[in-house]
């Protein structure tokens, strides 16, 4: 599996956590184990704990509020500046003078406090933190972005919070959490050709529904055949079922890239609130239809819908393997007349790798517009917002009314392969290899 | 006695994008007016007509989606007095606690309250008063909240609690 995910040196990211925490962790879920070790006592679902935070992440659109709260309400102290990352990705580069001024101020405060700053063009927060080794197995990572569940791809307790929680985490070095119940999702069987991690993730959301895992930890078992980037896609969409975290069970592949604490394992005797099994062999390519993410249907039921814009990118599907998939499905075809293809790599690393192996050249030759690494038009702020009546097939994660601009636009969430097939056809389409599906 | 407040009813799955579309995100530069776009798509009259103390009633999964605190911040600036729903999305629920907007999970209250009802919230007495057209009043009990939340509500918000005590609710003082 091609991937842009380091460590580039080929070694493993070290662990900061003890191998023997001196606690009885038998019978506990992954989430309970992480929070027990962090809290220094055995805790179970339902308890409220206050735990040290290993990394605080904030993005450009929230950093001004969070930093203002630190300055004005919390004495201006950031306890562990080395554990704080600021990523300018939501409106990057700045779209107008006001946004530019805000970002200028954020840069100044970041410098003053010695925070780690990833500026315009470095990429999307979740991709960047994983690339930089700033989320590791067993860590607690809180981010000012709901898709902070993505860190669960490496079995970090990654969860999204608002500006005040982020400010409190920066000032105190801690956060309060209700220990979540666990919804265990076991993947079984082999994926048919043409079924992507995105299809699996959307199927999980369909099965659980948009609030089926509210406050819960989704524990994903059986993902051994999924690459590092694909696991990020799975963990990323956990929040669309309402989950607090989406933890992919550690395995040998994770241990090749990270030093995984010995206690961070799935205990078959752990008490979970709900178990579901997903037979990958029965899946087919799906789309999430406006205006709810859990409104998931087979692509074949929506073939032929005219598409004005195709957007490939975001923390869900903007990685190297996603761009490869687009080129593979386009297979030399150009984007259809009347349709725009917008490709935004998830990070500068992805962009570099995609430049080096000819992927970007192939995309541009096909008629794609390639954008600056960042969130792009995902939340409707710039770089490809939609007009009334327009239809967008997007590899992103939300299709809410008005999400990408006009409330009268329609967003269909899909895999990179379906996005590419739709760009070539000018209508919602299936890649040729995936016209079948569950019989 | 202040005049009663109004109930605004919403449906299931109201998103933070519904509360405040991303394009109206505050800039923290000069005079932000982002709150005037609250529910711009869903109920365009809301920001102009809502009065301090008014109560929002939602269905399931109120506040799902983006973690943007400026969505509930807009409601706070507009003076929303409380939110009742069948269930809340978790990040949004934390944001409500942090901002000090009382949030109650209650099927009974959601079933009982109608659009345009005239009500008065009496937090300290654990009840909501509803006024009929003839002025007759009816007391609806508020659901009980767990100890952790009681501590928070007593101080107004998690932020206020931390400011006052140097610790989080339920936490022993750090060494």
CSV table of C-alpha atoms in Angstrom, one decimal, chain A residues 48 50 61-62 64-65 68-69 73-74 96 98-99 101-102 105 143-146 159-165 168 171-172 174-178 209-211 214-215 239-240 242-244 292 379-381 398 400-403 405-407, chain B residues 12-18 21-30 41-42 60-61 64-70 73 87-91 93-95 97-99 105 148-149 158-160 162-163 166-174:
chain,number,residue,atom,x,y,z
A,48,UNK,CA,-15.7,11.0,34.7
A,50,UNK,CA,-9.5,14.2,34.5
A,61,UNK,CA,-10.7,29.0,12.7
A,62,UNK,CA,-10.8,28.1,16.4
A,64,UNK,CA,-8.2,32.9,17.9
A,65,UNK,CA,-11.1,32.1,20.3
A,68,UNK,CA,-8.3,34.7,23.6
A,69,UNK,CA,-9.8,32.6,26.4
A,73,UNK,CA,-9.7,34.2,31.3
A,74,UNK,CA,-6.9,31.9,32.2
A,96,UNK,CA,-9.7,38.1,2.7
A,98,UNK,CA,-10.0,39.9,8.0
A,99,UNK,CA,-9.0,36.2,7.8
A,101,UNK,CA,-5.4,39.6,10.0
A,102,UNK,CA,-6.7,36.9,12.3
A,105,UNK,CA,-2.4,37.4,15.2
A,143,UNK,CA,-8.3,18.8,18.8
A,144,UNK,CA,-10.4,21.8,18.0
A,145,UNK,CA,-11.9,19.9,15.2
A,146,UNK,CA,-14.6,17.2,15.3
A,159,UNK,CA,-11.4,13.5,20.3
A,160,UNK,CA,-12.8,16.8,19.2
A,161,UNK,CA,-13.6,19.7,21.5
A,162,UNK,CA,-14.6,23.4,21.3
A,163,UNK,CA,-12.6,26.5,21.9
A,164,UNK,CA,-13.1,26.7,25.7
A,165,UNK,CA,-12.2,23.0,26.2
A,168,UNK,CA,-8.6,24.8,29.4
A,171,UNK,CA,-3.8,26.2,30.4
A,172,UNK,CA,-4.1,23.1,32.7
A,174,UNK,CA,-5.5,18.3,31.4
A,175,UNK,CA,-9.0,17.6,30.3
A,176,UNK,CA,-12.1,16.0,31.7
A,177,UNK,CA,-13.7,13.1,30.0
A,178,UNK,CA,-16.5,10.8,30.6
A,209,UNK,CA,-26.8,5.8,12.3
A,210,UNK,CA,-25.7,9.4,13.0
A,211,UNK,CA,-26.3,9.1,16.7
A,214,UNK,CA,-23.1,9.1,20.7
A,215,UNK,CA,-20.6,9.5,23.7
A,239,UNK,CA,-17.6,11.0,14.7
A,240,UNK,CA,-20.3,10.8,12.0
A,242,UNK,CA,-21.7,10.5,17.1
A,243,UNK,CA,-18.6,8.7,18.6
A,244,UNK,CA,-16.1,10.3,21.0
A,292,UNK,CA,-27.4,13.4,6.4
A,379,UNK,CA,-16.8,23.6,5.2
A,380,UNK,CA,-17.8,26.2,2.6
A,381,UNK,CA,-15.4,28.9,3.4
A,398,UNK,CA,-20.3,15.9,5.7
A,400,UNK,CA,-25.3,18.8,5.6
A,401,UNK,CA,-27.5,21.5,4.0
A,402,UNK,CA,-25.3,24.6,3.2
A,403,UNK,CA,-22.1,22.8,4.3
A,405,UNK,CA,-21.9,27.0,0.3
A,406,UNK,CA,-25.4,27.4,-0.9
A,407,UNK,CA,-28.1,25.6,1.1
B,12,UNK,CA,-34.2,16.0,14.8
B,13,UNK,CA,-30.5,16.3,13.9
B,14,UNK,CA,-30.1,20.0,14.0
B,15,UNK,CA,-26.4,20.5,13.0
B,16,UNK,CA,-23.9,23.1,14.1
B,17,UNK,CA,-23.9,24.1,10.4
B,18,UNK,CA,-27.6,24.8,10.8
B,21,UNK,CA,-23.0,28.1,8.7
B,22,UNK,CA,-19.2,28.0,8.4
B,23,UNK,CA,-19.1,31.0,6.1
B,24,UNK,CA,-20.3,33.2,8.9
B,25,UNK,CA,-17.4,32.1,11.3
B,26,UNK,CA,-16.4,35.0,13.5
B,27,UNK,CA,-13.1,36.6,12.8
B,28,UNK,CA,-12.2,38.0,16.2
B,29,UNK,CA,-11.4,41.2,14.4
B,30,UNK,CA,-13.3,44.3,15.4
B,41,UNK,CA,-31.0,28.8,6.5
B,42,UNK,CA,-33.3,26.9,8.8
B,60,UNK,CA,-32.7,13.7,18.7
B,61,UNK,CA,-28.9,14.4,18.3
B,64,UNK,CA,-24.2,17.1,15.6
B,65,UNK,CA,-21.4,17.9,13.3
B,66,UNK,CA,-18.6,20.5,13.6
B,67,UNK,CA,-17.0,21.3,16.9
B,68,UNK,CA,-17.4,25.0,16.2
B,69,UNK,CA,-18.0,26.7,19.5
B,70,UNK,CA,-19.1,29.8,17.7
B,73,UNK,CA,-21.7,31.1,21.2
B,87,UNK,CA,-30.4,13.7,23.0
B,88,UNK,CA,-27.4,15.9,22.4
B,89,UNK,CA,-24.2,15.4,20.2
B,90,UNK,CA,-21.3,15.2,22.6
B,91,UNK,CA,-18.9,17.9,21.4
B,93,UNK,CA,-23.0,19.3,24.7
B,94,UNK,CA,-19.5,20.1,26.1
B,95,UNK,CA,-19.6,23.5,24.5
B,97,UNK,CA,-21.6,23.3,29.5
B,98,UNK,CA,-18.5,25.5,28.8
B,99,UNK,CA,-20.6,28.4,27.8
B,105,UNK,CA,-32.2,15.8,28.0
B,148,UNK,CA,-20.8,16.6,37.9
B,149,UNK,CA,-23.2,18.7,36.0
B,158,UNK,CA,-16.8,24.6,33.4
B,159,UNK,CA,-14.6,27.6,32.7
B,160,UNK,CA,-15.9,29.6,35.7
B,162,UNK,CA,-11.9,26.1,36.8
B,163,UNK,CA,-11.2,29.8,37.3
B,166,UNK,CA,-8.1,25.7,39.9
B,167,UNK,CA,-9.4,22.2,39.2
B,168,UNK,CA,-12.1,20.5,37.2
B,169,UNK,CA,-15.4,19.4,38.8
B,170,UNK,CA,-15.0,16.1,40.6
B,171,UNK,CA,-11.2,16.4,40.4
B,172,UNK,CA,-8.9,16.2,43.4
B,173,UNK,CA,-6.6,19.2,43.5
B,174,UNK,CA,-3.5,18.6,41.4
